[in-house]
Every structure is written in structure tokens, then in C-alpha cells.
CSV table of C-alpha atoms in Angstrom, one decimal:
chain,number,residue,atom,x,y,z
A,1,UNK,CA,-6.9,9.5,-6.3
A,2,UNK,CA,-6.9,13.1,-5.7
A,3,UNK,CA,-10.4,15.1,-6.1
A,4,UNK,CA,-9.2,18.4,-6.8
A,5,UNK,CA,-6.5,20.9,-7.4
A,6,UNK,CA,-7.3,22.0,-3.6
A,7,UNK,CA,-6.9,18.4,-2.6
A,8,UNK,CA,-3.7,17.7,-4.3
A,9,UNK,CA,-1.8,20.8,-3.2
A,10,UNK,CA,-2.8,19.9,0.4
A,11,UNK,CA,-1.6,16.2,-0.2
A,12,UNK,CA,1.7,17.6,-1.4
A,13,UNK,CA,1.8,20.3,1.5
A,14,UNK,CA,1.3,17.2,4.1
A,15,UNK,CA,3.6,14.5,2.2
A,16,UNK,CA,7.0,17.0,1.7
A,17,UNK,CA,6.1,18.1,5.5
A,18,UNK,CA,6.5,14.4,6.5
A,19,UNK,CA,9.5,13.8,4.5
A,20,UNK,CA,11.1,17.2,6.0
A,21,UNK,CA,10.2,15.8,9.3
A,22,UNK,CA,11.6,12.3,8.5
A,23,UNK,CA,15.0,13.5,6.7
A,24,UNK,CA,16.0,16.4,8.6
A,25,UNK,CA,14.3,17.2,11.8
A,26,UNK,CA,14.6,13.3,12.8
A,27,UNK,CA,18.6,12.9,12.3
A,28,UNK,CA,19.4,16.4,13.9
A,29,UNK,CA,17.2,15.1,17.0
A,30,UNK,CA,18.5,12.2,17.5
A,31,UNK,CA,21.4,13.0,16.9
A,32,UNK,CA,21.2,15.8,20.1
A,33,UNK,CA,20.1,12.2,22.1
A,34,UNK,CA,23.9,10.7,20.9
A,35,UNK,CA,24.9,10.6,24.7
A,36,UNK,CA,21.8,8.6,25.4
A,37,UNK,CA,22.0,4.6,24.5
A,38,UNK,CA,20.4,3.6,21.4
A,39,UNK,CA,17.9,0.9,22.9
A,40,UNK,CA,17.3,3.8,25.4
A,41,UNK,CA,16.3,6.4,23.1
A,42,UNK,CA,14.0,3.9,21.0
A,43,UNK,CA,12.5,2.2,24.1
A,44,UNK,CA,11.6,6.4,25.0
A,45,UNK,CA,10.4,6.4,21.3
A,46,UNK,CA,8.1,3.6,21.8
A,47,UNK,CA,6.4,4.1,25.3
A,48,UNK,CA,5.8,8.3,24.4
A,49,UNK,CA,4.0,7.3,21.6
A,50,UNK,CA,1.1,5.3,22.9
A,51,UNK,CA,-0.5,7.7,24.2
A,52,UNK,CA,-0.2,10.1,21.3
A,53,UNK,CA,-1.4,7.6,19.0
A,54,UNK,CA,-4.0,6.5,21.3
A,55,UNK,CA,-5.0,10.6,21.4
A,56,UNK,CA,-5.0,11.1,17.7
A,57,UNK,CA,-7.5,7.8,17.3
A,58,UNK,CA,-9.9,9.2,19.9
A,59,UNK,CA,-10.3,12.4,18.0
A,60,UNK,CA,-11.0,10.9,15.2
A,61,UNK,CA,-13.3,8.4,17.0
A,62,UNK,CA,-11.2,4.9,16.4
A,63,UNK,CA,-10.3,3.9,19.0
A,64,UNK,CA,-12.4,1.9,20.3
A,65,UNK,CA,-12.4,0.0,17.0
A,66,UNK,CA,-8.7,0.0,17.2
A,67,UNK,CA,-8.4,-1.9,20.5
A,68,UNK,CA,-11.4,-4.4,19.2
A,69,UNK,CA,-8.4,-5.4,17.3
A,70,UNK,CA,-6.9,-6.9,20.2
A,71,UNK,CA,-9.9,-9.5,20.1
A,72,UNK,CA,-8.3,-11.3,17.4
A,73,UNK,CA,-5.1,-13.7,17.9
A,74,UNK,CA,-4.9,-13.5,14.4
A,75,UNK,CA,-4.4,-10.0,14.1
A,76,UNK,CA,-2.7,-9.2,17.1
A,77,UNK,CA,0.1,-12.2,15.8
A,78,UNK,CA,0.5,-9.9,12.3
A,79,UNK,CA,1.1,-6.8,14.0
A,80,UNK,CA,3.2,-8.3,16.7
A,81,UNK,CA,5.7,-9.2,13.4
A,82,UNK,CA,5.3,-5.9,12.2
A,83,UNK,CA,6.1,-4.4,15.3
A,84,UNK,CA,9.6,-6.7,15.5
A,85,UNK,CA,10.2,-5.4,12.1
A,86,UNK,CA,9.6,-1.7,13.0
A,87,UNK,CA,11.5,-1.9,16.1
A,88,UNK,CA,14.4,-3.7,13.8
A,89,UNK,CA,13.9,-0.5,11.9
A,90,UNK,CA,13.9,1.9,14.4
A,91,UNK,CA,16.7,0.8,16.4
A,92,UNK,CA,19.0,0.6,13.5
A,93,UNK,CA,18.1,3.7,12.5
A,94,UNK,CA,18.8,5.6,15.8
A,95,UNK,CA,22.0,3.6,16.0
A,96,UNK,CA,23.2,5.3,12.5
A,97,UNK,CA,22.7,8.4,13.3
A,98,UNK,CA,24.1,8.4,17.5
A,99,UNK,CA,27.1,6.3,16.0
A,100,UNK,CA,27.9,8.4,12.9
A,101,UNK,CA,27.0,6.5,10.2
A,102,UNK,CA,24.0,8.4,9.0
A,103,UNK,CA,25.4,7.6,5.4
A,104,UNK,CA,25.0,4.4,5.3
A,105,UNK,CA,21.4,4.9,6.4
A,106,UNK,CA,21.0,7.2,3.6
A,107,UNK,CA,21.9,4.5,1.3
A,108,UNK,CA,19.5,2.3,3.0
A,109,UNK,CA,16.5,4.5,2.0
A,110,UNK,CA,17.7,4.8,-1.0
A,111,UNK,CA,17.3,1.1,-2.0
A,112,UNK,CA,14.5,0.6,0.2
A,113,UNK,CA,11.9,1.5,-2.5
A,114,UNK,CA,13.9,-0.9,-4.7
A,115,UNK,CA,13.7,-3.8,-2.4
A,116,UNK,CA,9.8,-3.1,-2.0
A,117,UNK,CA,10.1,-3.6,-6.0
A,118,UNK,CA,11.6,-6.9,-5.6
A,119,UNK,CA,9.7,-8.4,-2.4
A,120,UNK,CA,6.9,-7.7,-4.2
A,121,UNK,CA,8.1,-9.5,-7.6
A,122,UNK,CA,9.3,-12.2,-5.1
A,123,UNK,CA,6.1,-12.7,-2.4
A,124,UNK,CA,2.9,-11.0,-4.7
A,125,UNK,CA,3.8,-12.3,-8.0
A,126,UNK,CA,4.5,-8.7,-9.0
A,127,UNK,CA,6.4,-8.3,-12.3
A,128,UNK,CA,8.7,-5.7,-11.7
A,129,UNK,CA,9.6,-3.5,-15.5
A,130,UNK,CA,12.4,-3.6,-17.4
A,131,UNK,CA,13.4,-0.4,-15.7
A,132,UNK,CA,12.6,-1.3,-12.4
A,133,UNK,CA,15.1,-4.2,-12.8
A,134,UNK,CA,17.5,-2.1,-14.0
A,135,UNK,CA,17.5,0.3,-11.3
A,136,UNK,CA,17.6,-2.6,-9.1
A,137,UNK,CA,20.5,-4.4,-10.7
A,138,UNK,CA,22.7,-1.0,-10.2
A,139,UNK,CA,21.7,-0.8,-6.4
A,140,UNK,CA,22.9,-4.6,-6.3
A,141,UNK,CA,26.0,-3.5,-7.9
A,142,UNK,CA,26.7,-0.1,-5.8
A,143,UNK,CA,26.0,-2.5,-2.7
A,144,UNK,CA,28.8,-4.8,-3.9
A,145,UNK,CA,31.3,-2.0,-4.5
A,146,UNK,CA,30.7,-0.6,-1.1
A,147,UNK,CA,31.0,-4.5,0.3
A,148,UNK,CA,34.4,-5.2,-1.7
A,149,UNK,CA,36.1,-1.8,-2.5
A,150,UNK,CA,35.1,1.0,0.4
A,151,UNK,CA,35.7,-1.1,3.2
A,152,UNK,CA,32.7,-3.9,4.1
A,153,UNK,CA,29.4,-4.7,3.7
A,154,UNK,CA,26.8,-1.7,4.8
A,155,UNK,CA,25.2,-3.3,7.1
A,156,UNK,CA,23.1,-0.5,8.6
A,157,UNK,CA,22.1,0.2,4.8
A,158,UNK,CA,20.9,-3.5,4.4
A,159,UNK,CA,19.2,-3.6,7.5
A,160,UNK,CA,17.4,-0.9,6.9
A,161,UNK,CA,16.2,-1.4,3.7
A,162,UNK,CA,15.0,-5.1,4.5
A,163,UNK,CA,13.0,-4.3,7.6
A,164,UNK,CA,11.1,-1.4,5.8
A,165,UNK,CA,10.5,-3.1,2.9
A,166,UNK,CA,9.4,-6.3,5.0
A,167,UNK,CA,7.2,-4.0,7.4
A,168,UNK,CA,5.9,-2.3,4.4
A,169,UNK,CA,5.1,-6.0,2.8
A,170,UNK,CA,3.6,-7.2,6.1
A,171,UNK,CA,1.1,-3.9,6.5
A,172,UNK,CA,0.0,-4.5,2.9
A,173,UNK,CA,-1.6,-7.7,3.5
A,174,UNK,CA,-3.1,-6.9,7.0
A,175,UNK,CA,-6.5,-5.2,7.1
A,176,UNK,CA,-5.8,-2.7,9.4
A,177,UNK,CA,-5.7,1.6,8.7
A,178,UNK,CA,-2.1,2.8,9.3
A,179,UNK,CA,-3.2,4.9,12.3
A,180,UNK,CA,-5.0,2.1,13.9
A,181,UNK,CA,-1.7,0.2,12.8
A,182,UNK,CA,0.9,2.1,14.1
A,183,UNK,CA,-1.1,2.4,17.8
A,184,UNK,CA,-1.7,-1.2,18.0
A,185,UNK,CA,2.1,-1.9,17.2
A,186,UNK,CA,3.8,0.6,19.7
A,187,UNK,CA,1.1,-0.6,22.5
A,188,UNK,CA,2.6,-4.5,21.6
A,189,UNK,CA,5.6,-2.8,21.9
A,190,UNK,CA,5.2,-1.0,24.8
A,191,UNK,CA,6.3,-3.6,28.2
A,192,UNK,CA,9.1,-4.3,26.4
A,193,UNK,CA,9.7,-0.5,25.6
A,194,UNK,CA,9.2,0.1,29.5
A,195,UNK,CA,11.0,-2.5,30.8
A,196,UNK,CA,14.2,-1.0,28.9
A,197,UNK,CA,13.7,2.2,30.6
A,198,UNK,CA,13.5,0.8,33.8
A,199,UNK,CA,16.5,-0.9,33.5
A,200,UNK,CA,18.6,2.3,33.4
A,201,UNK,CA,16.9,4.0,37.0
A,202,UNK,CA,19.7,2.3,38.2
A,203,UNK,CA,22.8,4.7,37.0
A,204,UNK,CA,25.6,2.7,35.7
A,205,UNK,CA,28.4,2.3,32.6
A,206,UNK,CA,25.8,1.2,30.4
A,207,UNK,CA,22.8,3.3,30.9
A,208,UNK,CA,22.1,6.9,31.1
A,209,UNK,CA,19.5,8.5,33.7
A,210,UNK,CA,17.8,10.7,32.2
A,211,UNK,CA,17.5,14.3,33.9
A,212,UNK,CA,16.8,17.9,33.0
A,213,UNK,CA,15.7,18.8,29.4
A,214,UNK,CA,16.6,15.4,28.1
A,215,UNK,CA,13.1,13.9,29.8
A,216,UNK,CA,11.6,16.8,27.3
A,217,UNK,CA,13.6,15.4,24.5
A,218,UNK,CA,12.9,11.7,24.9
A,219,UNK,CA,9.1,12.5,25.8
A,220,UNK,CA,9.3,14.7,21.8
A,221,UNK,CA,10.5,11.5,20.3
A,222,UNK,CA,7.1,10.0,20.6
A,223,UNK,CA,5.9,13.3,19.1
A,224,UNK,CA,8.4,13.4,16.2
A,225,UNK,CA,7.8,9.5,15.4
A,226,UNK,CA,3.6,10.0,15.1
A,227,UNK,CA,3.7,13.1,13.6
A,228,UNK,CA,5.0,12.4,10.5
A,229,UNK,CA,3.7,8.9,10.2
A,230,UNK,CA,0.3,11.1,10.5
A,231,UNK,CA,1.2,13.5,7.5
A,232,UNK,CA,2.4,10.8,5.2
A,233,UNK,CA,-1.1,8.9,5.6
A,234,UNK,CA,-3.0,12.5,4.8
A,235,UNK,CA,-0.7,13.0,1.9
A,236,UNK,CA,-0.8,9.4,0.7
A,237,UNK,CA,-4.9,9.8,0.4
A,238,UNK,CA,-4.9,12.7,-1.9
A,239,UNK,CA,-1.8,12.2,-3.7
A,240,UNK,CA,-1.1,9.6,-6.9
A,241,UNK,CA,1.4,6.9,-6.3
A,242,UNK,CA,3.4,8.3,-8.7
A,243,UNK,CA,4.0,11.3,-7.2
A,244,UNK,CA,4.8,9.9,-3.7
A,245,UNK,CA,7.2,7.4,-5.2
A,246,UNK,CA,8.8,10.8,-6.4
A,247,UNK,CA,8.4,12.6,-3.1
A,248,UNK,CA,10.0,9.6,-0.7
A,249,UNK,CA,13.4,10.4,-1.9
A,250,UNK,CA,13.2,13.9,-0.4
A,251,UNK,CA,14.0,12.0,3.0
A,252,UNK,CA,17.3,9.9,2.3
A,253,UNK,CA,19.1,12.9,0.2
A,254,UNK,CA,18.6,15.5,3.2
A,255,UNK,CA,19.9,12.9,5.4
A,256,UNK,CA,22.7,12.5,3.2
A,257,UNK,CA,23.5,16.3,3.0
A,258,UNK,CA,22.9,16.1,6.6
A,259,UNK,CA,25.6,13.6,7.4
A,260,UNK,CA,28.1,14.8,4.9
A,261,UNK,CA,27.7,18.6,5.5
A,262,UNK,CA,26.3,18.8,9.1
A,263,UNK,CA,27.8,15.8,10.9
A,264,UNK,CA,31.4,15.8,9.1
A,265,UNK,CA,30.7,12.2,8.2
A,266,UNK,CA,33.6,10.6,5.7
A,267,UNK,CA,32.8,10.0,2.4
A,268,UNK,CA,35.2,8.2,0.3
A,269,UNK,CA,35.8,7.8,-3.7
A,270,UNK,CA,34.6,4.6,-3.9
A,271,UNK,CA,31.4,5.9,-1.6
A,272,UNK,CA,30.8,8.4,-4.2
A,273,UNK,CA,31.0,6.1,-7.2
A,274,UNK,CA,28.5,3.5,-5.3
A,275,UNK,CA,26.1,6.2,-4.6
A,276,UNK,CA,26.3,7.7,-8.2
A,277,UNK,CA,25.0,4.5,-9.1
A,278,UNK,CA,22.6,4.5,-6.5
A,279,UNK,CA,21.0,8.1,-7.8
A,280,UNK,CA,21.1,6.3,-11.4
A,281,UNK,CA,19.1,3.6,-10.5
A,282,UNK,CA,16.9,6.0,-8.0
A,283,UNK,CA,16.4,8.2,-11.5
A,284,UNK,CA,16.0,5.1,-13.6
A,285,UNK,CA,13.3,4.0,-11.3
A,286,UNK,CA,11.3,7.7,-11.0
A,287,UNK,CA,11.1,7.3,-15.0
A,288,UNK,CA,9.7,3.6,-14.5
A,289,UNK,CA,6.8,5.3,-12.2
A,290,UNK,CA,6.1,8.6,-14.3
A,291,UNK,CA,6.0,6.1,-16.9
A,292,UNK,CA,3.6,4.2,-15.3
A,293,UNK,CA,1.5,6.9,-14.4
A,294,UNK,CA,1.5,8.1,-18.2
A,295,UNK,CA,0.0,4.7,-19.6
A,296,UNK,CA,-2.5,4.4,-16.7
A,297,UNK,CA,-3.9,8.1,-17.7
A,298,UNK,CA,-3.4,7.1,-21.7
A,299,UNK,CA,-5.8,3.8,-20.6
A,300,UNK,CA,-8.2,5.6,-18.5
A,301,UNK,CA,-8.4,7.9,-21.4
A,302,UNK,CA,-9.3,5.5,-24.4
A,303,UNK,CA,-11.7,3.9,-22.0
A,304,UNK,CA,-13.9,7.0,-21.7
A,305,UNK,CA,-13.8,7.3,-24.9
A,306,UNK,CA,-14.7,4.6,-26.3
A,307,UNK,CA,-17.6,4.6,-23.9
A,308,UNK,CA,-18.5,8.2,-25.3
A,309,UNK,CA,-18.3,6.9,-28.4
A,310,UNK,CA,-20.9,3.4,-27.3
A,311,UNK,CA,-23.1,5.9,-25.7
A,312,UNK,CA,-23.3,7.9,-28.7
């Protein structure tokens, strides 16, 4: 809960920075990685970031409570699915944007809050609103327009709206801080992240050697993948829940514009009347939270008066 005017204008300063970083800055660099594999570029994403998250935990003095972690099978099992989930995630995501189909993972953004909405309802007994249904019964539909009428099933959108809301599920119930989290999932991650790397020294028609600037770019993907991860959790500690659900659509519309208006992707009729419903339901499902918000402050409100009026 935010403590101050100060407070919350930093919270939205750091949130909006991370959702910059996450819908414009991200597609337009990977997207100047396209001539690099996918699998490369994520394996490059993975390894660079261990020792910035590892860097940011020792300046804030967790680290060494970070790798107790490690102690516990328990623990280290959790976070070994999450980090399958994010790497899911991650690769998909890359793979949209080097492939052209940054669109689609638009669209997957988009309906990601909504399938949070429903594993939630689903797995934590969660009772989504009326609205909330609503909005997620026009996502539903603007999925099966896309699947029938404008040409298949959006895979990439699906994908990336499962493993995010999944991930997101798994973190919630596992009591660890997002930036011990996120360092003890890309150093699980990191063999594997390595041993994909290696595989391409050898030059051939399915790997790319990196050389000149590129080491400079795949070295800044570790940078560009912390970073914001490290503004969201600043924002998301002085900011109301509301207000970021608001906020986390900032990142799928720039992608969007991005695609469409940067990248030339195509963007059919029957595209435009599935996302229409898609920003319905997104707008549908802001109204749910800001109405949420209002009767939590309306509560919190009778309950200091009424003890006003008992102490009086």
C-alpha cells in the first residue's frame, strides 16, 4: 500500500519504466537478434543474467540467503517448474517477435491477465466477478474467431498467456522474494542455457557464431531481461493492485503498435474484429478492478468510522 504521494509517483515512475522496457525496448531488441536462432538468443538471455541477478542480490545483501535456498529439495523442485514455465515463456516470446508474429504475442498479453483470473477461480478457489467473467468469455470468443475465421489457432498467443499465468500461479504459492526468485531460476536454468551456446561454437546451418557487436547484444539481453523485472517489483511495492492491473496493458498495446506500424506485420479484418473484442473485455476487466478498488476504500472507510464513532 503506498505511504505517500512521493512514494506513489515513484511506484508509477518505476512500473511505466518497466512496462516501456517490456513493450517496446524488448521487441525492437530482439528483434535486431532475428538472424540469431531463437533457442540461441534465449540460452544468451539466461546465462548473462546470473550474474546480474546474482549482483543486484549482493548489493542489497541477499544473497547469501538466496543460495540457502538451494538447501531445500523442496524449494529448489518449485522453482525448477517455474523456471520450465519461464523458459516456455521466454522462448515463445523471442520466437514471435524473430519470426514476425509479434501480433499474436500481443494478443497473448492481452489475455494473460484474464487467464490469471480464471487459474485462480480454477486452482485458489477464487470467485472471479460478474465482469471479470465477462471479459473473459469475450477473450474466449475473439480466440475462437481467430481459430475459425482468420486462419488457425494463435498458438504463440495461447502459449504465452498459459505459461505466464502458470508461472505467475506457481510464484504465488512459493515463499520466495521475486529477486531471490528470478536469480534462483536463471541459475537452474543456467547448464542448460550454456550447453545451448556451446552447441553453436561449431559454425553450421543451424547455429549462428556469434562475432562483433552481436556478443554486446546477446550479453544486454541479460541486462534488458533483469532490469525490468527489477522496476516492476519496486513499482509493485508502492503501487495499489488496482493501478498495476491498469498499468500491465501499457506493454501488449506498444507491442501491438510495434508490430503493426514498425514491423509491417499483416493484420487482417477478422484480426481486427477479434482484438476489438479483446480491448472490450481488456476495458470490461479495468472497470472490474477500479471497481474493486472503490468498495475496498468504501469498506476501509466505514470501518474507521465506526471505530471513531466506538471510541467516542
Amino acid at each position: 500500500m503506498p505511504t505517500s504521494t512521493a512514494e506513489t509517483s515513484r511506484g508509477f515512475l518505476f512500473a511505466v519504466s518497466a512496462y516501456v522496457l517490456w513493450g517496446l525496448v524488448l521487441p525492437l531488441y530482439m528483434k535486431s537478434l532475428s538472424h540469431v536462432p531463437p533457442m540461441e538468443i534465449v540460452g544468451h538471455r539466461i546465462v548473462w543474467s546470473v550474474p546480474i541477478a546474482a549482483a543486484i542480490l549482493w548489493w542489497s545483501g541477499a544473497l547469501r540467503q538466496a543460495l540457502a535456498k538451494f538447501r531445500s529439495p523442496r524449494i529448489v523442485a518449485l522453482m525448477a517448474t517455474t523456471a520450465a514455465l519461464i523458459t516456455l515463456n521466454w522462448s515463445t516470446y523471442v520466437y514471435a517477435i524473430v519470426k514476425n508474429h509479434a501480433v499474436d504475442a500481443a494478443l497473448g498479453y492481452y489475455i494473460n491477465p484474464l487467464v490469471n483470473v480464471l487459474m485462480g477461480a480454477i486452482f485458489l478457489g477464487e470467485r472471479p466477478s460478474r465482469l471479470q467473467s465477462l471479459a473473459i468469455l469475450l477473450a474466449v470468443v475473439a480466440v475462437l474467431i481467430l481459430t475459425v475465421l482468420a486462419g488457425g489457432l494463435p498458438w504463440i498467443s495461447i502459449l504465452l498467456a498459459l505459461s505466464f499465468g502458470g508461472y505467475g500461479l506457481l510464484r504465488k504459492m512459493i515463499p520466495v522474494a521475486p529477486a531471490e526468485g528470478f536469480f534462483l531460476e536463471v541459475a537452474i536454468l543456467a547448464l542448460p542455457a550454456l550447453a545451448v551456446i556451446l552447441m553453436a561454437v561449431p559454425e553450421g546451418p543451424r547455429h549462428y557464431v556469434p562475432h562483433g557487436s552481436d556478443w554486446l547484444l546477446l550479453f544486454g539481453a541479460g541486462i534488458v531481461t533483469a532490469l525490468p523485472l527489477i522496476l516492476y517489483a519496486a513499482g509493485a511495492k508502492r503501487l495499489e493492485f488496482a493501478t498495476l492491473g491498469i498499468l500491465q496493458y501499457m506493454a501488449p498495446t506498444m507491442i501491438f503498435l510495434t508490430a503493426v506500424f514498425l514491423f509491417g506485420e499483416p493484420f487482417s479484418n477478422w484480426q481486427l474484429v477479434a482484438f476489438a473484442l479483446i480491448w472490450t473485455s481488456v476495458g470490461i476487466y479495468i472497470w472490474s478492478l477500479l471497481k474493486q478498488a472503490r468498495d475496498r476504500r468504501r469498506d476501509r472507510a466505514s470501518e474507521r468510522a465506526s471505530l471513531t464513532a466506538e471510541a467516542a
